[in-house]
């Protein structure tokens, strides 16, 4: 069995719901960054022990939330000793607009993983991009490098599109499959 951690920040609950679906698919532990940008007391230890780290943040103003950025900056202590080198990483983001510059957030997460010497796992699911595709289709938002989801500003977390939740579960399953196939499970 692999040890996967989903570390995320959620401002209004939408990203948290996506994080839960990703964690369900990956059989992973959730690790929430709080409203002040901090991890719980055992957070850094959970990340150190993980075979794979899946990072998630809402896209705010074309990038990660300041709370996620605070966590990322604090990870420089781990970077200095290359504590996450060769771990698997993946990422996801949610925003209100269909595009919402989510690509910039996902690129930031990829750069963070690369700074740590990590190995990036893409979404692994083809987009639904034909005329038959509907909002509840798998990977309707069309990510390749990671999971992209959309929640309108006036929608509650309970109203997240079924297709986005199913894509999040499939994404988690894919990361877990890659982790198993690359021998990332403890001996």
JSON list of C-alpha atoms in Angstrom, two decimals:
[
{"chain": "A", "resi": 1, "resn": "UNK", "atom": "CA", "xyz": [0.00, 0.00, 0.00]},
{"chain": "A", "resi": 2, "resn": "UNK", "atom": "CA", "xyz": [1.21, 3.50, -0.81]},
{"chain": "A", "resi": 3, "resn": "UNK", "atom": "CA", "xyz": [1.23, 6.42, 1.57]},
{"chain": "A", "resi": 4, "resn": "UNK", "atom": "CA", "xyz": [-0.32, 9.39, -0.23]},
{"chain": "A", "resi": 5, "resn": "UNK", "atom": "CA", "xyz": [-1.11, 12.76, 1.30]},
{"chain": "A", "resi": 6, "resn": "UNK", "atom": "CA", "xyz": [-3.38, 15.40, -0.21]},
{"chain": "A", "resi": 7, "resn": "UNK", "atom": "CA", "xyz": [-2.19, 18.76, 1.12]},
{"chain": "A", "resi": 8, "resn": "UNK", "atom": "CA", "xyz": [-4.54, 21.61, 0.28]},
{"chain": "A", "resi": 9, "resn": "UNK", "atom": "CA", "xyz": [-6.03, 24.95, 1.18]},
{"chain": "A", "resi": 10, "resn": "UNK", "atom": "CA", "xyz": [-9.70, 25.75, 0.68]},
{"chain": "A", "resi": 11, "resn": "UNK", "atom": "CA", "xyz": [-11.17, 29.17, 1.22]},
{"chain": "A", "resi": 12, "resn": "UNK", "atom": "CA", "xyz": [-14.87, 28.45, 0.84]},
{"chain": "A", "resi": 13, "resn": "UNK", "atom": "CA", "xyz": [-15.15, 24.64, 0.89]},
{"chain": "A", "resi": 14, "resn": "UNK", "atom": "CA", "xyz": [-15.12, 23.95, -2.86]},
{"chain": "A", "resi": 15, "resn": "UNK", "atom": "CA", "xyz": [-11.45, 22.94, -3.02]},
{"chain": "A", "resi": 16, "resn": "UNK", "atom": "CA", "xyz": [-11.94, 20.90, 0.16]},
{"chain": "A", "resi": 17, "resn": "UNK", "atom": "CA", "xyz": [-14.70, 18.88, -1.51]},
{"chain": "A", "resi": 18, "resn": "UNK", "atom": "CA", "xyz": [-12.45, 18.25, -4.52]},
{"chain": "A", "resi": 19, "resn": "UNK", "atom": "CA", "xyz": [-9.57, 17.32, -2.18]},
{"chain": "A", "resi": 20, "resn": "UNK", "atom": "CA", "xyz": [-11.82, 14.78, -0.45]},
{"chain": "A", "resi": 21, "resn": "UNK", "atom": "CA", "xyz": [-12.75, 13.20, -3.80]},
{"chain": "A", "resi": 22, "resn": "UNK", "atom": "CA", "xyz": [-9.08, 13.03, -4.82]},
{"chain": "A", "resi": 23, "resn": "UNK", "atom": "CA", "xyz": [-8.22, 11.48, -1.45]},
{"chain": "A", "resi": 24, "resn": "UNK", "atom": "CA", "xyz": [-11.06, 8.96, -1.81]},
{"chain": "A", "resi": 25, "resn": "UNK", "atom": "CA", "xyz": [-9.72, 7.89, -5.20]},
{"chain": "A", "resi": 26, "resn": "UNK", "atom": "CA", "xyz": [-6.13, 7.65, -3.97]},
{"chain": "A", "resi": 27, "resn": "UNK", "atom": "CA", "xyz": [-7.00, 6.19, -0.56]},
{"chain": "A", "resi": 28, "resn": "UNK", "atom": "CA", "xyz": [-4.98, 9.11, 0.75]},
{"chain": "A", "resi": 29, "resn": "UNK", "atom": "CA", "xyz": [-4.85, 11.18, 3.91]},
{"chain": "A", "resi": 30, "resn": "UNK", "atom": "CA", "xyz": [-6.10, 14.76, 3.84]},
{"chain": "A", "resi": 31, "resn": "UNK", "atom": "CA", "xyz": [-3.85, 17.48, 5.22]},
{"chain": "A", "resi": 32, "resn": "UNK", "atom": "CA", "xyz": [-5.55, 20.86, 5.31]},
{"chain": "A", "resi": 33, "resn": "UNK", "atom": "CA", "xyz": [-3.66, 24.13, 5.38]},
{"chain": "A", "resi": 34, "resn": "UNK", "atom": "CA", "xyz": [-5.60, 26.35, 7.79]},
{"chain": "A", "resi": 35, "resn": "UNK", "atom": "CA", "xyz": [-6.90, 29.89, 7.30]},
{"chain": "A", "resi": 36, "resn": "UNK", "atom": "CA", "xyz": [-3.59, 31.25, 8.63]},
{"chain": "A", "resi": 37, "resn": "UNK", "atom": "CA", "xyz": [-1.52, 29.21, 6.16]},
{"chain": "A", "resi": 38, "resn": "UNK", "atom": "CA", "xyz": [-0.32, 26.65, 8.69]},
{"chain": "A", "resi": 39, "resn": "UNK", "atom": "CA", "xyz": [-0.30, 22.86, 8.84]},
{"chain": "A", "resi": 40, "resn": "UNK", "atom": "CA", "xyz": [-1.44, 20.88, 11.88]},
{"chain": "A", "resi": 41, "resn": "UNK", "atom": "CA", "xyz": [1.33, 19.83, 14.30]},
{"chain": "A", "resi": 42, "resn": "UNK", "atom": "CA", "xyz": [2.03, 16.50, 12.57]},
{"chain": "A", "resi": 43, "resn": "UNK", "atom": "CA", "xyz": [1.69, 17.88, 9.02]},
{"chain": "A", "resi": 44, "resn": "UNK", "atom": "CA", "xyz": [5.36, 18.07, 8.08]},
{"chain": "A", "resi": 45, "resn": "UNK", "atom": "CA", "xyz": [5.92, 14.52, 9.40]},
{"chain": "A", "resi": 46, "resn": "UNK", "atom": "CA", "xyz": [3.03, 13.19, 7.28]},
{"chain": "A", "resi": 47, "resn": "UNK", "atom": "CA", "xyz": [4.52, 14.80, 4.18]},
{"chain": "A", "resi": 48, "resn": "UNK", "atom": "CA", "xyz": [8.00, 13.46, 4.98]},
{"chain": "A", "resi": 49, "resn": "UNK", "atom": "CA", "xyz": [6.63, 9.91, 5.21]},
{"chain": "A", "resi": 50, "resn": "UNK", "atom": "CA", "xyz": [4.48, 10.14, 2.08]},
{"chain": "A", "resi": 51, "resn": "UNK", "atom": "CA", "xyz": [5.32, 8.29, -1.12]},
{"chain": "A", "resi": 52, "resn": "UNK", "atom": "CA", "xyz": [3.27, 10.82, -3.08]},
{"chain": "A", "resi": 53, "resn": "UNK", "atom": "CA", "xyz": [2.07, 14.34, -2.35]},
{"chain": "A", "resi": 54, "resn": "UNK", "atom": "CA", "xyz": [-0.97, 15.72, -4.14]},
{"chain": "A", "resi": 55, "resn": "UNK", "atom": "CA", "xyz": [-1.19, 19.50, -3.77]},
{"chain": "A", "resi": 56, "resn": "UNK", "atom": "CA", "xyz": [-4.35, 21.56, -4.14]},
{"chain": "A", "resi": 57, "resn": "UNK", "atom": "CA", "xyz": [-5.28, 25.21, -3.97]},
{"chain": "A", "resi": 58, "resn": "UNK", "atom": "CA", "xyz": [-8.06, 27.39, -5.26]},
{"chain": "A", "resi": 59, "resn": "UNK", "atom": "CA", "xyz": [-7.01, 29.74, -8.03]},
{"chain": "A", "resi": 60, "resn": "UNK", "atom": "CA", "xyz": [-7.23, 33.28, -6.69]},
{"chain": "A", "resi": 61, "resn": "UNK", "atom": "CA", "xyz": [-6.19, 36.15, -8.94]},
{"chain": "A", "resi": 62, "resn": "UNK", "atom": "CA", "xyz": [-4.27, 33.82, -11.28]},
{"chain": "A", "resi": 63, "resn": "UNK", "atom": "CA", "xyz": [-2.35, 31.85, -8.66]},
{"chain": "A", "resi": 64, "resn": "UNK", "atom": "CA", "xyz": [-2.46, 29.83, -5.46]},
{"chain": "A", "resi": 65, "resn": "UNK", "atom": "CA", "xyz": [-4.06, 31.28, -2.34]},
{"chain": "A", "resi": 66, "resn": "UNK", "atom": "CA", "xyz": [-1.76, 33.20, 0.02]},
{"chain": "A", "resi": 67, "resn": "UNK", "atom": "CA", "xyz": [-2.28, 30.43, 2.57]},
{"chain": "A", "resi": 68, "resn": "UNK", "atom": "CA", "xyz": [-0.94, 27.83, 0.14]},
{"chain": "A", "resi": 69, "resn": "UNK", "atom": "CA", "xyz": [1.93, 30.14, -0.76]},
{"chain": "A", "resi": 70, "resn": "UNK", "atom": "CA", "xyz": [2.85, 30.46, 2.92]},
{"chain": "A", "resi": 71, "resn": "UNK", "atom": "CA", "xyz": [2.98, 26.65, 3.14]},
{"chain": "A", "resi": 72, "resn": "UNK", "atom": "CA", "xyz": [5.08, 26.50, -0.05]},
{"chain": "A", "resi": 73, "resn": "UNK", "atom": "CA", "xyz": [7.53, 29.10, 1.29]},
{"chain": "A", "resi": 74, "resn": "UNK", "atom": "CA", "xyz": [7.78, 27.20, 4.59]},
{"chain": "A", "resi": 75, "resn": "UNK", "atom": "CA", "xyz": [8.72, 24.07, 2.60]},
{"chain": "A", "resi": 76, "resn": "UNK", "atom": "CA", "xyz": [12.06, 25.72, 1.80]},
{"chain": "A", "resi": 77, "resn": "UNK", "atom": "CA", "xyz": [13.44, 24.06, 4.94]},
{"chain": "A", "resi": 78, "resn": "UNK", "atom": "CA", "xyz": [12.61, 20.68, 3.39]},
{"chain": "A", "resi": 79, "resn": "UNK", "atom": "CA", "xyz": [14.00, 21.86, 0.04]},
{"chain": "A", "resi": 80, "resn": "UNK", "atom": "CA", "xyz": [17.31, 22.82, 1.64]},
{"chain": "A", "resi": 81, "resn": "UNK", "atom": "CA", "xyz": [17.96, 19.21, 2.67]},
{"chain": "A", "resi": 82, "resn": "UNK", "atom": "CA", "xyz": [16.19, 17.77, -0.42]},
{"chain": "A", "resi": 83, "resn": "UNK", "atom": "CA", "xyz": [13.76, 15.96, 1.86]},
{"chain": "A", "resi": 84, "resn": "UNK", "atom": "CA", "xyz": [11.15, 15.40, -0.87]},
{"chain": "A", "resi": 85, "resn": "UNK", "atom": "CA", "xyz": [13.54, 14.52, -3.70]},
{"chain": "A", "resi": 86, "resn": "UNK", "atom": "CA", "xyz": [12.17, 11.78, -5.98]},
{"chain": "A", "resi": 87, "resn": "UNK", "atom": "CA", "xyz": [8.74, 11.76, -4.33]},
{"chain": "A", "resi": 88, "resn": "UNK", "atom": "CA", "xyz": [5.77, 11.68, -6.66]},
{"chain": "A", "resi": 89, "resn": "UNK", "atom": "CA", "xyz": [3.75, 14.89, -6.88]},
{"chain": "A", "resi": 90, "resn": "UNK", "atom": "CA", "xyz": [0.50, 15.88, -8.54]},
{"chain": "A", "resi": 91, "resn": "UNK", "atom": "CA", "xyz": [-1.78, 18.89, -8.34]},
{"chain": "A", "resi": 92, "resn": "UNK", "atom": "CA", "xyz": [-5.25, 20.30, -8.67]},
{"chain": "A", "resi": 93, "resn": "UNK", "atom": "CA", "xyz": [-7.05, 23.61, -8.56]},
{"chain": "A", "resi": 94, "resn": "UNK", "atom": "CA", "xyz": [-10.56, 24.99, -8.58]},
{"chain": "A", "resi": 95, "resn": "UNK", "atom": "CA", "xyz": [-11.86, 28.39, -9.65]},
{"chain": "A", "resi": 96, "resn": "UNK", "atom": "CA", "xyz": [-15.17, 30.01, -10.45]},
{"chain": "A", "resi": 97, "resn": "UNK", "atom": "CA", "xyz": [-14.59, 30.57, -14.17]},
{"chain": "A", "resi": 98, "resn": "UNK", "atom": "CA", "xyz": [-14.19, 27.72, -16.64]},
{"chain": "A", "resi": 99, "resn": "UNK", "atom": "CA", "xyz": [-10.68, 28.95, -17.46]},
{"chain": "A", "resi": 100, "resn": "UNK", "atom": "CA", "xyz": [-10.01, 31.31, -14.57]},
{"chain": "A", "resi": 101, "resn": "UNK", "atom": "CA", "xyz": [-6.25, 31.13, -15.27]},
{"chain": "A", "resi": 102, "resn": "UNK", "atom": "CA", "xyz": [-6.16, 27.76, -13.53]},
{"chain": "A", "resi": 103, "resn": "UNK", "atom": "CA", "xyz": [-3.20, 26.82, -15.74]},
{"chain": "A", "resi": 104, "resn": "UNK", "atom": "CA", "xyz": [-1.03, 29.35, -13.92]},
{"chain": "A", "resi": 105, "resn": "UNK", "atom": "CA", "xyz": [-1.87, 27.76, -10.57]},
{"chain": "A", "resi": 106, "resn": "UNK", "atom": "CA", "xyz": [-1.18, 24.27, -11.86]},
{"chain": "A", "resi": 107, "resn": "UNK", "atom": "CA", "xyz": [2.13, 25.45, -13.33]},
{"chain": "A", "resi": 108, "resn": "UNK", "atom": "CA", "xyz": [3.04, 26.93, -9.93]},
{"chain": "A", "resi": 109, "resn": "UNK", "atom": "CA", "xyz": [2.35, 23.58, -8.25]},
{"chain": "A", "resi": 110, "resn": "UNK", "atom": "CA", "xyz": [4.48, 21.80, -10.87]},
{"chain": "A", "resi": 111, "resn": "UNK", "atom": "CA", "xyz": [7.31, 24.29, -10.33]},
{"chain": "A", "resi": 112, "resn": "UNK", "atom": "CA", "xyz": [7.10, 23.76, -6.57]},
{"chain": "A", "resi": 113, "resn": "UNK", "atom": "CA", "xyz": [7.34, 19.99, -7.05]},
{"chain": "A", "resi": 114, "resn": "UNK", "atom": "CA", "xyz": [10.25, 20.46, -9.46]},
{"chain": "A", "resi": 115, "resn": "UNK", "atom": "CA", "xyz": [12.08, 22.70, -6.98]},
{"chain": "A", "resi": 116, "resn": "UNK", "atom": "CA", "xyz": [11.84, 19.83, -4.52]},
{"chain": "A", "resi": 117, "resn": "UNK", "atom": "CA", "xyz": [13.23, 17.35, -7.05]},
{"chain": "A", "resi": 118, "resn": "UNK", "atom": "CA", "xyz": [9.84, 15.65, -7.32]},
{"chain": "A", "resi": 119, "resn": "UNK", "atom": "CA", "xyz": [8.40, 13.58, -10.15]},
{"chain": "A", "resi": 120, "resn": "UNK", "atom": "CA", "xyz": [5.15, 14.98, -11.57]},
{"chain": "A", "resi": 121, "resn": "UNK", "atom": "CA", "xyz": [2.11, 12.80, -12.27]},
{"chain": "A", "resi": 122, "resn": "UNK", "atom": "CA", "xyz": [-0.35, 14.27, -14.82]},
{"chain": "A", "resi": 123, "resn": "UNK", "atom": "CA", "xyz": [-4.10, 13.70, -14.77]},
{"chain": "A", "resi": 124, "resn": "UNK", "atom": "CA", "xyz": [-3.97, 10.59, -16.96]},
{"chain": "A", "resi": 125, "resn": "UNK", "atom": "CA", "xyz": [-7.50, 11.11, -18.32]},
{"chain": "A", "resi": 126, "resn": "UNK", "atom": "CA", "xyz": [-8.44, 12.29, -21.79]},
{"chain": "A", "resi": 127, "resn": "UNK", "atom": "CA", "xyz": [-10.69, 15.35, -21.88]},
{"chain": "A", "resi": 128, "resn": "UNK", "atom": "CA", "xyz": [-14.34, 15.22, -22.90]},
{"chain": "A", "resi": 129, "resn": "UNK", "atom": "CA", "xyz": [-14.06, 17.51, -25.89]},
{"chain": "A", "resi": 130, "resn": "UNK", "atom": "CA", "xyz": [-16.53, 16.32, -28.46]},
{"chain": "A", "resi": 131, "resn": "UNK", "atom": "CA", "xyz": [-20.06, 17.60, -29.18]},
{"chain": "A", "resi": 132, "resn": "UNK", "atom": "CA", "xyz": [-21.57, 14.93, -26.96]},
{"chain": "A", "resi": 133, "resn": "UNK", "atom": "CA", "xyz": [-19.65, 16.21, -23.91]},
{"chain": "A", "resi": 134, "resn": "UNK", "atom": "CA", "xyz": [-21.68, 17.79, -21.13]},
{"chain": "A", "resi": 135, "resn": "UNK", "atom": "CA", "xyz": [-20.74, 19.57, -17.90]},
{"chain": "A", "resi": 136, "resn": "UNK", "atom": "CA", "xyz": [-21.05, 16.27, -16.01]},
{"chain": "A", "resi": 137, "resn": "UNK", "atom": "CA", "xyz": [-18.61, 14.50, -18.36]},
{"chain": "A", "resi": 138, "resn": "UNK", "atom": "CA", "xyz": [-15.23, 13.27, -17.13]},
{"chain": "A", "resi": 139, "resn": "UNK", "atom": "CA", "xyz": [-12.44, 15.88, -17.46]},
{"chain": "A", "resi": 140, "resn": "UNK", "atom": "CA", "xyz": [-14.85, 18.37, -19.02]},
{"chain": "A", "resi": 141, "resn": "UNK", "atom": "CA", "xyz": [-12.62, 21.29, -18.00]},
{"chain": "A", "resi": 142, "resn": "UNK", "atom": "CA", "xyz": [-9.86, 19.63, -20.04]},
{"chain": "A", "resi": 143, "resn": "UNK", "atom": "CA", "xyz": [-6.75, 19.42, -17.87]},
{"chain": "A", "resi": 144, "resn": "UNK", "atom": "CA", "xyz": [-3.70, 17.41, -18.88]},
{"chain": "A", "resi": 145, "resn": "UNK", "atom": "CA", "xyz": [-1.02, 18.43, -16.38]},
{"chain": "A", "resi": 146, "resn": "UNK", "atom": "CA", "xyz": [-3.33, 18.05, -13.40]},
{"chain": "A", "resi": 147, "resn": "UNK", "atom": "CA", "xyz": [-6.92, 18.26, -12.23]},
{"chain": "A", "resi": 148, "resn": "UNK", "atom": "CA", "xyz": [-8.90, 21.39, -13.08]},
{"chain": "A", "resi": 149, "resn": "UNK", "atom": "CA", "xyz": [-12.37, 21.92, -11.62]},
{"chain": "A", "resi": 150, "resn": "UNK", "atom": "CA", "xyz": [-14.89, 24.75, -11.73]},
{"chain": "A", "resi": 151, "resn": "UNK", "atom": "CA", "xyz": [-17.36, 26.03, -9.14]},
{"chain": "A", "resi": 152, "resn": "UNK", "atom": "CA", "xyz": [-19.47, 29.08, -10.02]},
{"chain": "A", "resi": 153, "resn": "UNK", "atom": "CA", "xyz": [-19.26, 31.89, -7.46]},
{"chain": "A", "resi": 154, "resn": "UNK", "atom": "CA", "xyz": [-22.88, 31.44, -6.43]},
{"chain": "A", "resi": 155, "resn": "UNK", "atom": "CA", "xyz": [-22.67, 27.63, -6.11]},
{"chain": "A", "resi": 156, "resn": "UNK", "atom": "CA", "xyz": [-22.17, 25.89, -2.79]},
{"chain": "A", "resi": 157, "resn": "UNK", "atom": "CA", "xyz": [-19.60, 23.09, -2.41]},
{"chain": "A", "resi": 158, "resn": "UNK", "atom": "CA", "xyz": [-22.53, 20.65, -2.53]},
{"chain": "A", "resi": 159, "resn": "UNK", "atom": "CA", "xyz": [-23.26, 21.85, -6.09]},
{"chain": "A", "resi": 160, "resn": "UNK", "atom": "CA", "xyz": [-19.91, 20.88, -7.63]},
{"chain": "A", "resi": 161, "resn": "UNK", "atom": "CA", "xyz": [-20.48, 19.21, -10.99]},
{"chain": "A", "resi": 162, "resn": "UNK", "atom": "CA", "xyz": [-20.73, 15.42, -10.88]},
{"chain": "A", "resi": 163, "resn": "UNK", "atom": "CA", "xyz": [-18.16, 15.19, -13.68]},
{"chain": "A", "resi": 164, "resn": "UNK", "atom": "CA", "xyz": [-15.61, 17.21, -11.69]},
{"chain": "A", "resi": 165, "resn": "UNK", "atom": "CA", "xyz": [-16.05, 14.94, -8.66]},
{"chain": "A", "resi": 166, "resn": "UNK", "atom": "CA", "xyz": [-15.77, 11.80, -10.79]},
{"chain": "A", "resi": 167, "resn": "UNK", "atom": "CA", "xyz": [-12.67, 13.24, -12.47]},
{"chain": "A", "resi": 168, "resn": "UNK", "atom": "CA", "xyz": [-11.19, 13.99, -9.03]},
{"chain": "A", "resi": 169, "resn": "UNK", "atom": "CA", "xyz": [-11.72, 10.39, -7.93]},
{"chain": "A", "resi": 170, "resn": "UNK", "atom": "CA", "xyz": [-10.19, 9.07, -11.17]},
{"chain": "A", "resi": 171, "resn": "UNK", "atom": "CA", "xyz": [-7.24, 11.45, -10.71]},
{"chain": "A", "resi": 172, "resn": "UNK", "atom": "CA", "xyz": [-6.62, 10.12, -7.20]},
{"chain": "A", "resi": 173, "resn": "UNK", "atom": "CA", "xyz": [-6.83, 6.54, -8.49]},
{"chain": "A", "resi": 174, "resn": "UNK", "atom": "CA", "xyz": [-4.32, 7.38, -11.23]},
{"chain": "A", "resi": 175, "resn": "UNK", "atom": "CA", "xyz": [-1.80, 8.87, -8.80]},
{"chain": "A", "resi": 176, "resn": "UNK", "atom": "CA", "xyz": [-2.13, 5.80, -6.55]},
{"chain": "A", "resi": 177, "resn": "UNK", "atom": "CA", "xyz": [-1.67, 3.47, -9.54]},
{"chain": "A", "resi": 178, "resn": "UNK", "atom": "CA", "xyz": [1.47, 5.34, -10.64]},
{"chain": "A", "resi": 179, "resn": "UNK", "atom": "CA", "xyz": [2.81, 5.24, -7.07]},
{"chain": "A", "resi": 180, "resn": "UNK", "atom": "CA", "xyz": [2.25, 1.47, -6.88]},
{"chain": "A", "resi": 181, "resn": "UNK", "atom": "CA", "xyz": [3.77, 0.81, -10.29]},
{"chain": "A", "resi": 182, "resn": "UNK", "atom": "CA", "xyz": [6.87, 2.81, -9.47]},
{"chain": "A", "resi": 183, "resn": "UNK", "atom": "CA", "xyz": [7.56, 0.94, -6.25]},
{"chain": "A", "resi": 184, "resn": "UNK", "atom": "CA", "xyz": [6.74, 3.90, -4.06]},
{"chain": "A", "resi": 185, "resn": "UNK", "atom": "CA", "xyz": [5.21, 1.75, -1.37]},
{"chain": "A", "resi": 186, "resn": "UNK", "atom": "CA", "xyz": [7.08, 1.04, 1.85]},
{"chain": "A", "resi": 187, "resn": "UNK", "atom": "CA", "xyz": [9.02, -2.23, 1.95]}
]
